[in-house]
Structure formats: C-alpha cells, structure tokens
Amino acid sequence: MLIPVILSGGSGTRLWPLSRDLYPKQFLPLVGEKTLFQDTVIRLKGLKAEAPVVVCNEHHRFIVAEQLRQLDSRAGSIVLEPIGRNTAPAVAVAAMAALRLAGDSVVDPLLLVMPADHVLRDVPAFQAAVLAGATAAAAGKLVTFGIVPTKPETGYGYIRRGSSEGQVHAVAAFVEKPDRARAEGYIASGEYFWNSGMFLFGAKRYLAELAKHAPQMLSACEAAFAASGEDLDFTRLSKELFGQCPSDSIDYAVMEKTDSAVMVALDAGWSDVGSWSALHETCEADANGNVTHGDVVAEDTRGSYVYSSGRLVATVGLDDMVVVETKDAIMVAPKHKVQDVKNLVNRLKALGRTHTQIHREVFRPWGSYDSIDAGERYQVKRLTVNPGGVLSLQMHHHRAEHWIVVSGTAEITCDEKVFLLTENQSTYIPLGATHRIVNPGKVPLHIIEVQSGSYLGEDDIVRFQDNYGRKGTTT
C-alpha cells in the first residue's frame, strides 16, 4: 500500500506579495492553470496510490478541501497543525494517520512524502523514480530523492551518493548549503545531488527511527494525535500537546542519523519555486527572456519577471528585474536581490502591516470577499458565494449592512424573516440583527455589501450556527 503524504504547511515568504500567510504559494497557479498543491495531487495518478494524507495549517483547511473538490478528488485524511513544528513532526502525525487508514490489513504502508509547493515537469520520470525506490523502502530503507543538479546552486542542501545497487545509492553524507566555489566542485565531481525534501519509507519504519533518534518528539506527536478530534473532514491535533513537540526537519531529526538512508536520483525538471528568480527560470520566457503574467506591456525590457493581477503594468528599460502587482501591494526588486524579500516581509510584520497575512480578496469556505473601498465609518465589500455556499448565522454589535445582489439568487435570513433576493434587489440588515446569506442556486452569487458603523473589524461577529465548524471569530 502506497499512501502519499502532502506537506502543505509552508508560507512561501519569498514569493510575497503573491504568497501570504493565509494564502501561501502552494495554493496559487504559479506555473500553469492548476495550483502547485493541485499539481502535486495530479502527479500521483498512475502510481496506484491511496488517497493522500494532507498535513496543513489549520487556517488553510478549507482551501485544501476546496482545491481537492475542484479536482474531483479527496484526501484519506487532512491533519491540521495548530502550530508549525517543521517536517519531522508533520510526517510523524501523517504516519499515524496513514496507519489508522491502513488498519491491520497492511504490515507497513509506504509513505511517499512530498512538499505541496514543488514543480516537477516530467511526471513519468518522477513516477519511475518512486517505483525504483519502492523496493528499497519495502525492505526497510529510508529513501530520499536527489535531484540531478543543473548548475552550482548555493540555495539548496546537497546529498553525496555512496555505493550503488542499480538505481538505489547509499547516502554518504548530507551537506549544508555551500558557497559558490564549493558548489562548483560538487557539480564537477558528479557525486552530489540537490536535496529535494521528498522521501519514501514505511510508516512504522519512520516512527521506529524517530523513537531511536528523537524520542521526545515522537512522544509529543503520539500524545497530540491520541488527543486529536474530528472536525468535519479534518483531524485537529491538540494544540497544547503538539505545542510541546520539538521543532525539527526530517533531515536533522532522522535522515542524517539513521544508517538506513538511501537515495534515488531524480531528473524531472524539479524546482522548489523558492524565489522569484526560481519562478522566472521555471516558466517559459519570450524572445527577450521575459516572463509576464496578466496585463503587461514591456518595452526595452529583458530577462525580467513581470506579474499583473489586474491593473496594467508597463515597464521601460528594465534588465533582470522582478515586478509584481497585486490589488493591495506592488513589489519591485532586482532578480539578484529577491532572496531578501523575506527580510522585507519581516519588516512589514514589525510595522504591523496586514499585507503579509491576507490579500485584499479573502477566501472563506463559502466563497470569498474583496474589500473594494473603505473610509471613516464605512466599508464596501464584494462577496462571492459559491453554489450551495452558506454563511454562518451571525450578528454584529457595531455595524449594520446593506446588501445588493449583482447576479445570482440569495436566500436571506434577517431575524425571523427568510426571503429570496435576485439581481438588482437589495435589503438592509440592522445593527444587532441575526442574519445569514445562502446561495441556493447553481451559479455563483455576487453581492455588494456596504457596512456602516463605529467598528468594522472582522472580529465583530457572533456566530450562532455554522456549517463549517467555525466558532467565534475564527476563519
């Protein structure tokens, strides 16, 4: 039994302003029509794998569920991390979820561990590498996948291969990110591979190695998983117990210490899309070396990445630059400085700017809202409610609302009244009234919401009933 484990806990800081804390890069369509998370799910087809176990931040749970639904796919389990603890604990709780799914029918199911935010262009090559490593994993080895390097990259860790048996190589050493000269030596030797962060091993086998090398971590994970609760389609770990778990990567906690690590080489057009320059290299460029997205007019511009989310972005005389426009932020940087975007994000957080957390358009399990205007004592939002979407039955202490239906049909609850609104109709929700919007139709419902009052924050909400298991002011 092969059970994929998709690790979807990253925040993708270096791809700000597209990637935000509450909508990070794995959920964005950066290199095609599908998102990176969806591409990760799609490349499993043909492996005869079970439904995946997804480990994600609890704030991303409805995004994961919706993106799976768009693929007409499902997860075997979606495990919610109440706090990030790096990859070793994430895989530990995934292994426990996989063992629960497998039951007693399988001696030790194999886990194919994959980050949700990587690009792999050659899916058949990836699947062949997985099959090549499966025999070794079934025999008790801990398999990692080493990427055949294409250049002396200083931003990745490396794996040095040892003795070989067919396509499976012993791991001679894991090596930290090198400087330029050392990276060039690695490439020249032919013995070094980029560390992909992908793994294949038995669930019980991994937990046994964790017990040997990081027993405190395993105990904390076992306690958090045993105390977990089922919340709709999600497994919610105990925040208190999981918070006591040490934070560490699989490499440091297990792979660098075990005597059972082996490597399978992978040449499949891989990228971790870890920066704007990496994304530029991953996408197809035009004759001037430019990669553009959206409404872009580039004049005398070369070797640049220019992204527009809606407004016209026009450039003149740029070389090797990155320009990214979103509804609420614009970022401009030379390509050789894009690794410092993380420092910029840290500065914005220190300044208390919310631009690092959310986009102007915020996604909810029922759809999304876009804050299109705001001023003293008023705010205007555009709501999109998916077919069948149901907002919580709620009230506000400090604001009233006026709703205008732009398209679609809305079922409105306002205190004791329940009625339908259609295109160009409107209603008023007084301060303190219990209210709800439902889309009973088969097409998206679009509503303009005008809020007015003394306080317009998202935390001014009292939920009485919610179809998505949310409580209080949680998302």
Short mmCIF file of C-alpha atoms in Angstrom, two decimals:
data_model
loop_
_atom_site.label_atom_id
_atom_site.label_comp_id
_atom_site.label_asym_id
_atom_site.label_seq_id
_atom_site.Cartn_x
_atom_site.Cartn_y
_atom_site.Cartn_z
CA MET A 1 0.00 0.00 0.00
CA LEU A 2 1.36 3.38 -1.07
CA ILE A 3 -0.06 6.36 0.83
CA PRO A 4 1.09 9.80 -0.34
CA VAL A 5 1.76 12.42 2.34
CA ILE A 6 1.43 16.01 1.14
CA LEU A 7 3.10 18.54 3.42
CA SER A 8 1.26 21.83 2.96
CA GLY A 9 2.39 23.90 5.92
CA GLY A 10 4.74 26.41 4.25
CA SER A 11 4.12 30.14 3.97
CA GLY A 12 6.22 30.93 0.86
CA THR A 13 7.54 34.21 2.28
CA ARG A 14 9.99 34.81 -0.58
CA LEU A 15 7.12 34.98 -3.08
CA TRP A 16 5.42 37.94 -1.40
CA PRO A 17 3.26 39.81 -2.34
CA LEU A 18 1.50 36.94 -4.15
CA SER A 19 2.13 34.49 -1.31
CA ARG A 20 0.58 35.49 2.03
CA ASP A 21 0.36 33.75 5.40
CA LEU A 22 -3.30 32.87 4.92
CA TYR A 23 -2.98 32.11 1.19
CA PRO A 24 0.57 30.84 0.55
CA LYS A 25 2.27 29.85 -2.68
CA GLN A 26 1.16 26.19 -2.77
CA PHE A 27 -2.42 27.35 -3.37
CA LEU A 28 -1.52 29.65 -6.27
CA PRO A 29 -1.44 28.79 -10.02
CA LEU A 30 2.14 29.99 -10.49
CA VAL A 31 3.27 27.83 -13.43
CA GLY A 32 0.04 26.71 -15.08
CA GLU A 33 -3.73 26.61 -14.76
CA LYS A 34 -3.63 24.43 -11.64
CA THR A 35 -2.13 25.39 -8.29
CA LEU A 36 1.10 23.85 -7.03
CA PHE A 37 -0.92 21.85 -4.48
CA GLN A 38 -3.24 20.56 -7.18
CA ASP A 39 -0.30 19.64 -9.43
CA THR A 40 1.14 17.63 -6.52
CA VAL A 41 -2.12 15.67 -6.30
CA ILE A 42 -2.37 15.20 -10.08
CA ARG A 43 1.14 13.72 -10.46
CA LEU A 44 0.07 10.82 -8.22
CA LYS A 45 -2.23 9.47 -10.93
CA GLY A 46 -0.74 6.31 -12.38
CA LEU A 47 1.07 5.26 -9.20
CA LYS A 48 -1.88 3.22 -7.90
CA ALA A 49 -1.63 5.15 -4.68
CA GLU A 50 -4.28 5.52 -1.99
CA ALA A 51 -5.95 8.85 -1.24
CA PRO A 52 -3.32 11.16 0.25
CA VAL A 53 -2.83 12.28 3.82
CA VAL A 54 -2.53 16.08 3.81
CA VAL A 55 -0.87 17.92 6.69
CA CYS A 56 -1.66 21.63 6.70
CA ASN A 57 -2.03 24.75 8.81
CA GLU A 58 -5.49 24.80 10.37
CA HIS A 59 -6.16 28.21 8.76
CA HIS A 60 -5.72 26.60 5.30
CA ARG A 61 -8.11 23.70 5.84
CA PHE A 62 -10.95 24.96 3.68
CA ILE A 63 -8.57 25.96 0.87
CA VAL A 64 -7.20 22.39 0.82
CA ALA A 65 -10.71 20.93 0.81
CA GLU A 66 -11.89 23.26 -1.97
CA GLN A 67 -8.86 22.65 -4.20
CA LEU A 68 -9.32 18.89 -3.82
CA ARG A 69 -13.02 19.30 -4.67
CA GLN A 70 -12.08 21.20 -7.85
CA LEU A 71 -10.07 18.13 -8.92
CA ASP A 72 -12.96 15.81 -8.04
CA SER A 73 -10.51 14.25 -5.61
CA ARG A 74 -10.45 13.55 -1.90
CA ALA A 75 -7.98 13.07 0.92
CA GLY A 76 -7.73 9.98 3.07
CA SER A 77 -7.12 12.36 5.97
CA ILE A 78 -6.48 16.09 6.41
CA VAL A 79 -4.44 16.64 9.58
CA LEU A 80 -4.48 20.17 10.97
CA GLU A 81 -1.36 21.57 12.61
CA PRO A 82 -2.32 24.13 15.28
CA ILE A 83 1.27 25.39 15.24
CA GLY A 84 4.18 24.77 12.85
CA ARG A 85 6.79 22.30 14.08
CA ASN A 86 8.74 21.60 10.85
CA THR A 87 8.69 18.45 8.74
CA ALA A 88 9.74 15.68 11.15
CA PRO A 89 6.70 16.05 13.45
CA ALA A 90 4.41 16.66 10.46
CA VAL A 91 5.44 13.36 8.90
CA ALA A 92 5.11 11.61 12.27
CA VAL A 93 1.44 12.54 12.66
CA ALA A 94 0.90 11.74 8.97
CA ALA A 95 2.35 8.28 9.59
CA MET A 96 -0.08 7.79 12.45
CA ALA A 97 -2.98 8.89 10.27
CA ALA A 98 -1.81 6.54 7.49
CA LEU A 99 -1.60 3.59 9.88
CA ARG A 100 -5.12 4.31 11.06
CA LEU A 101 -6.31 4.36 7.43
CA ALA A 102 -4.46 1.14 6.55
CA GLY A 103 -5.77 -0.75 9.57
CA ASP A 104 -4.43 -4.23 10.24
CA SER A 105 -4.57 -5.32 6.59
CA VAL A 106 -1.09 -3.99 5.72
CA VAL A 107 2.14 -4.79 7.57
CA ASP A 108 3.65 -1.36 6.96
CA PRO A 109 2.20 1.04 4.36
CA LEU A 110 4.74 3.03 2.37
CA LEU A 111 4.61 6.81 2.72
CA LEU A 112 5.53 8.97 -0.27
CA VAL A 113 6.31 12.32 1.38
CA MET A 114 6.07 15.37 -0.89
CA PRO A 115 6.00 19.12 -0.21
CA ALA A 116 2.93 20.73 -1.76
CA ASP A 117 4.83 23.63 -3.33
CA HIS A 118 7.28 21.98 -5.72
CA VAL A 119 7.29 21.85 -9.53
CA LEU A 120 8.05 18.62 -11.42
CA ARG A 121 7.86 18.96 -15.17
CA ASP A 122 8.49 15.30 -16.09
CA VAL A 123 5.82 13.32 -14.25
CA PRO A 124 6.72 9.92 -15.84
CA ALA A 125 10.33 10.36 -14.66
CA PHE A 126 9.07 11.16 -11.16
CA GLN A 127 6.83 8.11 -11.09
CA ALA A 128 9.66 5.88 -12.36
CA ALA A 129 11.89 7.14 -9.53
CA VAL A 130 9.18 6.37 -6.99
CA LEU A 131 8.83 2.82 -8.31
CA ALA A 132 12.62 2.42 -8.26
CA GLY A 133 12.70 3.37 -4.58
CA ALA A 134 9.66 1.35 -3.52
CA THR A 135 11.50 -1.99 -3.27
CA ALA A 136 14.19 -0.47 -1.06
CA ALA A 137 11.56 1.23 1.12
CA ALA A 138 9.63 -2.03 1.47
CA ALA A 139 12.89 -3.66 2.61
CA GLY A 140 13.22 -1.13 5.45
CA LYS A 141 15.30 1.59 3.84
CA LEU A 142 14.53 5.29 4.20
CA VAL A 143 14.60 6.62 0.64
CA THR A 144 15.26 10.22 -0.29
CA PHE A 145 15.23 11.65 -3.81
CA GLY A 146 18.31 13.51 -5.00
CA ILE A 147 17.77 16.00 -7.81
CA VAL A 148 20.28 15.80 -10.66
CA PRO A 149 21.78 19.33 -10.47
CA THR A 150 21.78 21.65 -13.47
CA LYS A 151 24.01 24.38 -12.01
CA PRO A 152 26.14 25.15 -8.93
CA GLU A 153 23.19 26.25 -6.79
CA THR A 154 24.04 27.79 -3.41
CA GLY A 155 20.46 27.91 -2.15
CA TYR A 156 19.97 24.13 -1.77
CA GLY A 157 21.39 21.49 0.51
CA TYR A 158 23.16 18.58 -1.22
CA ILE A 159 23.35 14.79 -0.90
CA ARG A 160 26.57 12.94 -1.67
CA ARG A 161 25.95 9.48 -3.00
CA GLY A 162 27.89 6.41 -1.95
CA SER A 163 27.91 2.87 -3.28
CA SER A 164 25.18 1.93 -5.75
CA GLU A 165 22.91 -1.01 -6.30
CA GLY A 166 21.04 -0.37 -9.52
CA GLN A 167 19.18 2.93 -9.21
CA VAL A 168 19.48 2.99 -5.43
CA HIS A 169 22.53 4.67 -3.89
CA ALA A 170 23.74 4.68 -0.32
CA VAL A 171 23.80 8.16 1.22
CA ALA A 172 27.39 9.07 2.01
CA ALA A 173 26.54 12.47 3.50
CA PHE A 174 24.00 15.27 3.74
CA VAL A 175 25.69 18.61 3.06
CA GLU A 176 24.59 22.11 4.07
CA LYS A 177 24.09 24.89 1.52
CA PRO A 178 27.58 25.56 0.05
CA ASP A 179 29.29 28.70 -1.13
CA ARG A 180 29.78 29.23 -4.88
CA ALA A 181 33.24 27.65 -5.13
CA ARG A 182 32.23 24.57 -3.21
CA ALA A 183 29.01 24.19 -5.24
CA GLU A 184 31.04 24.27 -8.45
CA GLY A 185 33.23 21.48 -7.07
CA TYR A 186 30.16 19.43 -6.21
CA ILE A 187 28.84 19.71 -9.76
CA ALA A 188 32.21 18.83 -11.29
CA SER A 189 32.52 15.67 -9.18
CA GLY A 190 29.21 14.18 -10.33
CA GLU A 191 28.68 12.71 -6.84
CA TYR A 192 26.37 15.39 -5.44
CA PHE A 193 22.64 15.92 -5.85
CA TRP A 194 20.25 18.61 -4.65
CA ASN A 195 18.25 17.64 -1.58
CA SER A 196 14.63 17.59 -2.77
CA GLY A 197 12.87 17.17 0.57
CA MET A 198 10.91 14.20 -0.81
CA PHE A 199 11.01 10.79 0.87
CA LEU A 200 9.69 7.23 0.65
CA PHE A 201 9.61 4.85 3.62
CA GLY A 202 7.38 2.65 5.72
CA ALA A 203 5.17 4.43 8.23
CA LYS A 204 6.16 2.13 11.10
CA ARG A 205 9.79 2.21 9.97
CA TYR A 206 9.89 6.01 10.14
CA LEU A 207 8.29 6.06 13.59
CA ALA A 208 10.81 3.46 14.78
CA GLU A 209 13.70 5.67 13.61
CA LEU A 210 12.09 8.66 15.28
CA ALA A 211 11.82 6.70 18.52
CA LYS A 212 15.53 5.94 18.26
CA HIS A 213 16.81 9.39 17.36
CA ALA A 214 14.13 11.82 18.64
CA PRO A 215 12.08 10.06 21.34
CA GLN A 216 10.78 13.29 22.88
CA MET A 217 9.41 14.36 19.51
CA LEU A 218 7.69 11.03 18.97
CA SER A 219 6.10 11.08 22.43
CA ALA A 220 4.71 14.58 21.87
CA CYS A 221 3.33 13.61 18.46
CA GLU A 222 1.73 10.45 19.82
CA ALA A 223 0.08 12.40 22.64
CA ALA A 224 -1.17 15.14 20.28
CA PHE A 225 -2.54 12.60 17.80
CA ALA A 226 -4.20 10.48 20.51
CA ALA A 227 -5.94 13.60 21.83
CA SER A 228 -6.96 14.81 18.35
CA GLY A 229 -10.58 15.44 17.49
CA GLU A 230 -12.55 15.03 14.29
CA ASP A 231 -13.84 18.34 12.93
CA LEU A 232 -15.97 17.74 9.82
CA ASP A 233 -13.47 16.13 7.38
CA PHE A 234 -10.42 17.22 9.39
CA THR A 235 -8.30 15.72 12.16
CA ARG A 236 -7.49 18.53 14.59
CA LEU A 237 -4.38 17.92 16.71
CA SER A 238 -4.27 19.02 20.34
CA LYS A 239 -2.71 22.49 20.34
CA GLU A 240 -1.40 22.18 23.88
CA LEU A 241 0.26 18.79 23.31
CA PHE A 242 1.56 19.46 19.80
CA GLY A 243 2.98 22.74 21.03
CA GLN A 244 5.24 20.76 23.36
CA CYS A 245 6.83 18.96 20.41
CA PRO A 246 10.41 19.95 19.43
CA SER A 247 10.66 21.60 16.01
CA ASP A 248 13.00 19.90 13.54
CA SER A 249 13.27 18.75 9.94
CA ILE A 250 13.30 15.14 8.76
CA ASP A 251 16.91 15.62 7.64
CA TYR A 252 18.20 16.69 11.05
CA ALA A 253 15.93 14.52 13.19
CA VAL A 254 16.23 11.24 11.25
CA MET A 255 17.92 11.11 7.84
CA GLU A 256 21.35 12.40 8.94
CA LYS A 257 21.40 9.99 11.91
CA THR A 258 19.98 6.75 10.51
CA ASP A 259 22.18 4.06 8.99
CA SER A 260 19.37 3.11 6.58
CA ALA A 261 19.26 6.18 4.34
CA VAL A 262 19.46 5.61 0.58
CA MET A 263 18.93 7.88 -2.43
CA VAL A 264 17.27 7.59 -5.83
CA ALA A 265 18.40 10.11 -8.44
CA LEU A 266 15.61 12.21 -9.95
CA ASP A 267 15.91 14.16 -13.21
CA ALA A 268 12.40 15.50 -13.75
CA GLY A 269 12.55 19.27 -14.19
CA TRP A 270 12.30 19.90 -10.44
CA SER A 271 12.10 23.28 -8.71
CA ASP A 272 11.07 24.25 -5.21
CA VAL A 273 9.96 27.65 -6.59
CA GLY A 274 11.71 29.20 -3.60
CA SER A 275 12.12 32.72 -5.00
CA TRP A 276 11.01 35.00 -7.82
CA SER A 277 14.21 34.23 -9.73
CA ALA A 278 13.48 30.47 -9.42
CA LEU A 279 9.95 31.04 -10.69
CA HIS A 280 11.36 33.02 -13.64
CA GLU A 281 13.60 30.06 -14.52
CA THR A 282 10.71 27.61 -14.20
CA CYS A 283 8.37 29.45 -16.58
CA GLU A 284 8.73 29.76 -20.35
CA ALA A 285 10.29 33.10 -21.34
CA ASP A 286 9.76 35.15 -24.51
CA ALA A 287 12.45 36.13 -27.02
CA ASN A 288 13.72 38.85 -24.67
CA GLY A 289 13.97 36.47 -21.72
CA ASN A 290 10.90 37.98 -20.04
CA VAL A 291 8.17 36.06 -18.23
CA THR A 292 4.96 38.05 -17.99
CA HIS A 293 1.54 37.38 -16.49
CA GLY A 294 -1.63 39.41 -16.89
CA ASP A 295 -1.94 42.89 -18.40
CA VAL A 296 1.75 43.68 -19.03
CA VAL A 297 3.36 45.89 -21.69
CA ALA A 298 7.16 45.57 -21.62
CA GLU A 299 9.24 48.00 -23.67
CA ASP A 300 13.03 47.62 -23.89
CA THR A 301 12.83 45.10 -21.05
CA ARG A 302 14.95 41.96 -20.81
CA GLY A 303 15.39 38.99 -18.51
CA SER A 304 12.62 40.15 -16.19
CA TYR A 305 9.59 38.68 -14.42
CA VAL A 306 6.55 40.99 -14.54
CA TYR A 307 3.24 39.97 -12.94
CA SER A 308 -0.06 41.84 -13.02
CA SER A 309 -3.07 40.66 -11.08
CA GLY A 310 -5.38 43.14 -12.78
CA ARG A 311 -4.04 46.62 -13.45
CA LEU A 312 -1.86 47.49 -16.44
CA VAL A 313 1.84 47.15 -15.59
CA ALA A 314 4.09 48.93 -18.10
CA THR A 315 7.90 48.73 -17.97
CA VAL A 316 10.63 50.60 -19.86
CA GLY A 317 14.35 49.87 -19.83
CA LEU A 318 14.38 47.11 -17.22
CA ASP A 319 17.03 44.39 -17.08
CA ASP A 320 16.86 41.36 -14.77
CA MET A 321 14.11 42.80 -12.60
CA VAL A 322 11.05 41.45 -10.81
CA VAL A 323 7.83 43.48 -10.73
CA VAL A 324 4.75 42.03 -9.02
CA GLU A 325 1.42 43.85 -8.77
CA THR A 326 -1.49 42.69 -6.61
CA LYS A 327 -4.69 44.50 -5.62
CA ASP A 328 -3.10 45.94 -2.48
CA ALA A 329 0.70 45.90 -3.00
CA ILE A 330 3.45 46.32 -5.60
CA MET A 331 6.94 44.84 -5.19
CA VAL A 332 9.95 45.81 -7.33
CA ALA A 333 13.38 44.20 -6.96
CA PRO A 334 16.47 43.24 -8.97
CA LYS A 335 16.50 39.50 -9.59
CA HIS A 336 19.79 39.08 -7.71
CA LYS A 337 18.17 40.55 -4.56
CA VAL A 338 14.95 38.54 -4.45
CA GLN A 339 16.23 36.30 -1.66
CA ASP A 340 15.94 39.42 0.54
CA VAL A 341 12.16 39.59 0.05
CA LYS A 342 11.92 37.58 3.27
CA ASN A 343 13.64 40.46 5.10
CA LEU A 344 11.12 42.85 3.59
CA VAL A 345 8.25 40.69 4.84
CA ASN A 346 9.75 40.63 8.34
CA ARG A 347 9.95 44.43 8.29
CA LEU A 348 6.33 44.74 7.20
CA LYS A 349 5.29 42.44 10.04
CA ALA A 350 7.27 44.55 12.51
CA LEU A 351 5.40 47.60 11.22
CA GLY A 352 2.08 45.84 11.86
CA ARG A 353 1.09 45.76 8.18
CA THR A 354 -1.55 43.12 7.37
CA HIS A 355 -0.30 42.83 3.78
CA THR A 356 1.87 39.87 4.80
CA GLN A 357 -1.10 37.90 6.13
CA ILE A 358 -4.02 38.31 3.76
CA HIS A 359 -4.83 39.54 0.28
CA ARG A 360 -7.46 42.17 -0.30
CA GLU A 361 -9.55 39.25 -1.53
CA VAL A 362 -10.02 36.82 1.36
CA PHE A 363 -11.17 33.25 0.82
CA ARG A 364 -13.72 31.55 3.04
CA PRO A 365 -15.22 28.04 2.89
CA TRP A 366 -18.37 29.51 1.31
CA GLY A 367 -16.53 31.65 -1.27
CA SER A 368 -14.63 34.93 -0.91
CA TYR A 369 -14.89 38.64 -0.21
CA ASP A 370 -12.94 41.54 -1.69
CA SER A 371 -12.66 44.80 0.29
CA ILE A 372 -13.02 47.26 -2.58
CA ASP A 373 -13.36 50.55 -0.64
CA ALA A 374 -13.24 51.87 2.92
CA GLY A 375 -13.43 55.15 4.79
CA GLU A 376 -14.48 56.62 8.12
CA ARG A 377 -17.39 54.52 9.47
CA TYR A 378 -17.98 52.62 6.20
CA GLN A 379 -16.56 49.72 4.17
CA VAL A 380 -17.61 48.21 0.84
CA LYS A 381 -17.06 44.54 0.00
CA ARG A 382 -17.81 42.34 -2.99
CA LEU A 383 -19.00 38.91 -1.82
CA THR A 384 -18.82 35.80 -4.00
CA VAL A 385 -20.84 32.90 -2.60
CA ASN A 386 -20.28 29.53 -4.26
CA PRO A 387 -23.28 27.41 -5.33
CA GLY A 388 -24.57 25.78 -2.16
CA GLY A 389 -22.44 28.12 -0.03
CA VAL A 390 -23.82 29.09 3.37
CA LEU A 391 -22.54 31.94 5.51
CA SER A 392 -22.83 31.47 9.26
CA LEU A 393 -25.93 32.59 11.13
CA GLN A 394 -24.48 35.63 12.88
CA MET A 395 -24.86 39.12 14.29
CA HIS A 396 -22.70 42.22 14.78
CA HIS A 397 -22.54 44.56 17.76
CA HIS A 398 -21.13 47.61 15.99
CA ARG A 399 -22.22 47.66 12.34
CA ALA A 400 -25.22 47.50 10.06
CA GLU A 401 -25.10 46.14 6.50
CA HIS A 402 -26.80 46.83 3.19
CA TRP A 403 -26.72 44.03 0.59
CA ILE A 404 -27.26 44.48 -3.16
CA VAL A 405 -27.45 41.38 -5.38
CA VAL A 406 -25.41 41.87 -8.56
CA SER A 407 -26.03 38.40 -10.03
CA GLY A 408 -27.43 35.10 -8.87
CA THR A 409 -30.07 34.36 -6.24
CA ALA A 410 -29.67 34.86 -2.50
CA GLU A 411 -31.69 33.31 0.30
CA ILE A 412 -31.60 35.88 3.11
CA THR A 413 -32.30 35.38 6.79
CA CYS A 414 -32.87 38.55 8.85
CA ASP A 415 -34.12 37.79 12.35
CA GLU A 416 -37.39 35.86 11.86
CA LYS A 417 -37.74 36.60 8.13
CA VAL A 418 -36.42 34.30 5.36
CA PHE A 419 -36.78 35.56 1.77
CA LEU A 420 -35.18 35.49 -1.71
CA LEU A 421 -33.34 38.32 -3.44
CA THR A 422 -32.45 38.28 -7.14
CA GLU A 423 -30.43 40.54 -9.43
CA ASN A 424 -30.70 44.28 -8.67
CA GLN A 425 -32.67 43.69 -5.46
CA SER A 426 -31.37 44.77 -2.05
CA THR A 427 -32.02 44.57 1.68
CA TYR A 428 -30.90 46.23 4.91
CA ILE A 429 -29.55 44.33 7.94
CA PRO A 430 -29.87 46.49 11.07
CA LEU A 431 -27.20 46.52 13.79
CA GLY A 432 -27.75 43.56 16.12
CA ALA A 433 -29.98 41.62 13.71
CA THR A 434 -29.38 37.88 13.32
CA HIS A 435 -28.65 37.25 9.65
CA ARG A 436 -27.33 34.85 7.03
CA ILE A 437 -26.78 34.53 3.26
CA VAL A 438 -27.30 31.24 1.38
CA ASN A 439 -26.72 30.59 -2.32
CA PRO A 440 -29.44 28.06 -3.25
CA GLY A 441 -28.62 28.27 -6.96
CA LYS A 442 -26.23 26.52 -9.33
CA VAL A 443 -24.19 29.62 -10.30
CA PRO A 444 -22.01 31.87 -8.12
CA LEU A 445 -23.84 34.59 -6.20
CA HIS A 446 -22.31 38.09 -6.30
CA ILE A 447 -23.32 40.65 -3.69
CA ILE A 448 -22.12 44.17 -2.90
CA GLU A 449 -22.07 44.66 0.87
CA VAL A 450 -21.94 48.15 2.36
CA GLN A 451 -21.04 48.16 6.05
CA SER A 452 -21.55 51.20 8.29
CA GLY A 453 -20.89 51.67 11.97
CA SER A 454 -18.43 52.59 14.69
CA TYR A 455 -16.27 49.46 14.29
CA LEU A 456 -15.87 47.38 11.12
CA GLY A 457 -13.28 44.75 12.14
CA GLU A 458 -13.70 41.09 11.15
CA ASP A 459 -13.73 40.12 14.83
CA ASP A 460 -17.08 41.87 15.40
CA ILE A 461 -19.02 38.70 14.76
CA VAL A 462 -21.07 36.36 16.93
CA ARG A 463 -21.76 33.01 15.27
CA PHE A 464 -24.88 31.12 16.30
CA GLN A 465 -24.71 28.38 13.66
CA ASP A 466 -22.06 27.44 11.11
CA ASN A 467 -21.94 24.65 8.51
CA TYR A 468 -18.12 24.60 8.53
CA GLY A 469 -17.42 24.04 12.22
CA ARG A 470 -16.11 27.57 12.86
CA LYS A 471 -16.63 29.14 16.26
CA GLY A 472 -16.49 32.73 17.50
CA THR A 473 -14.33 34.85 15.21
CA THR A 474 -12.21 32.01 13.76
CA THR A 475 -11.78 31.79 9.99
#
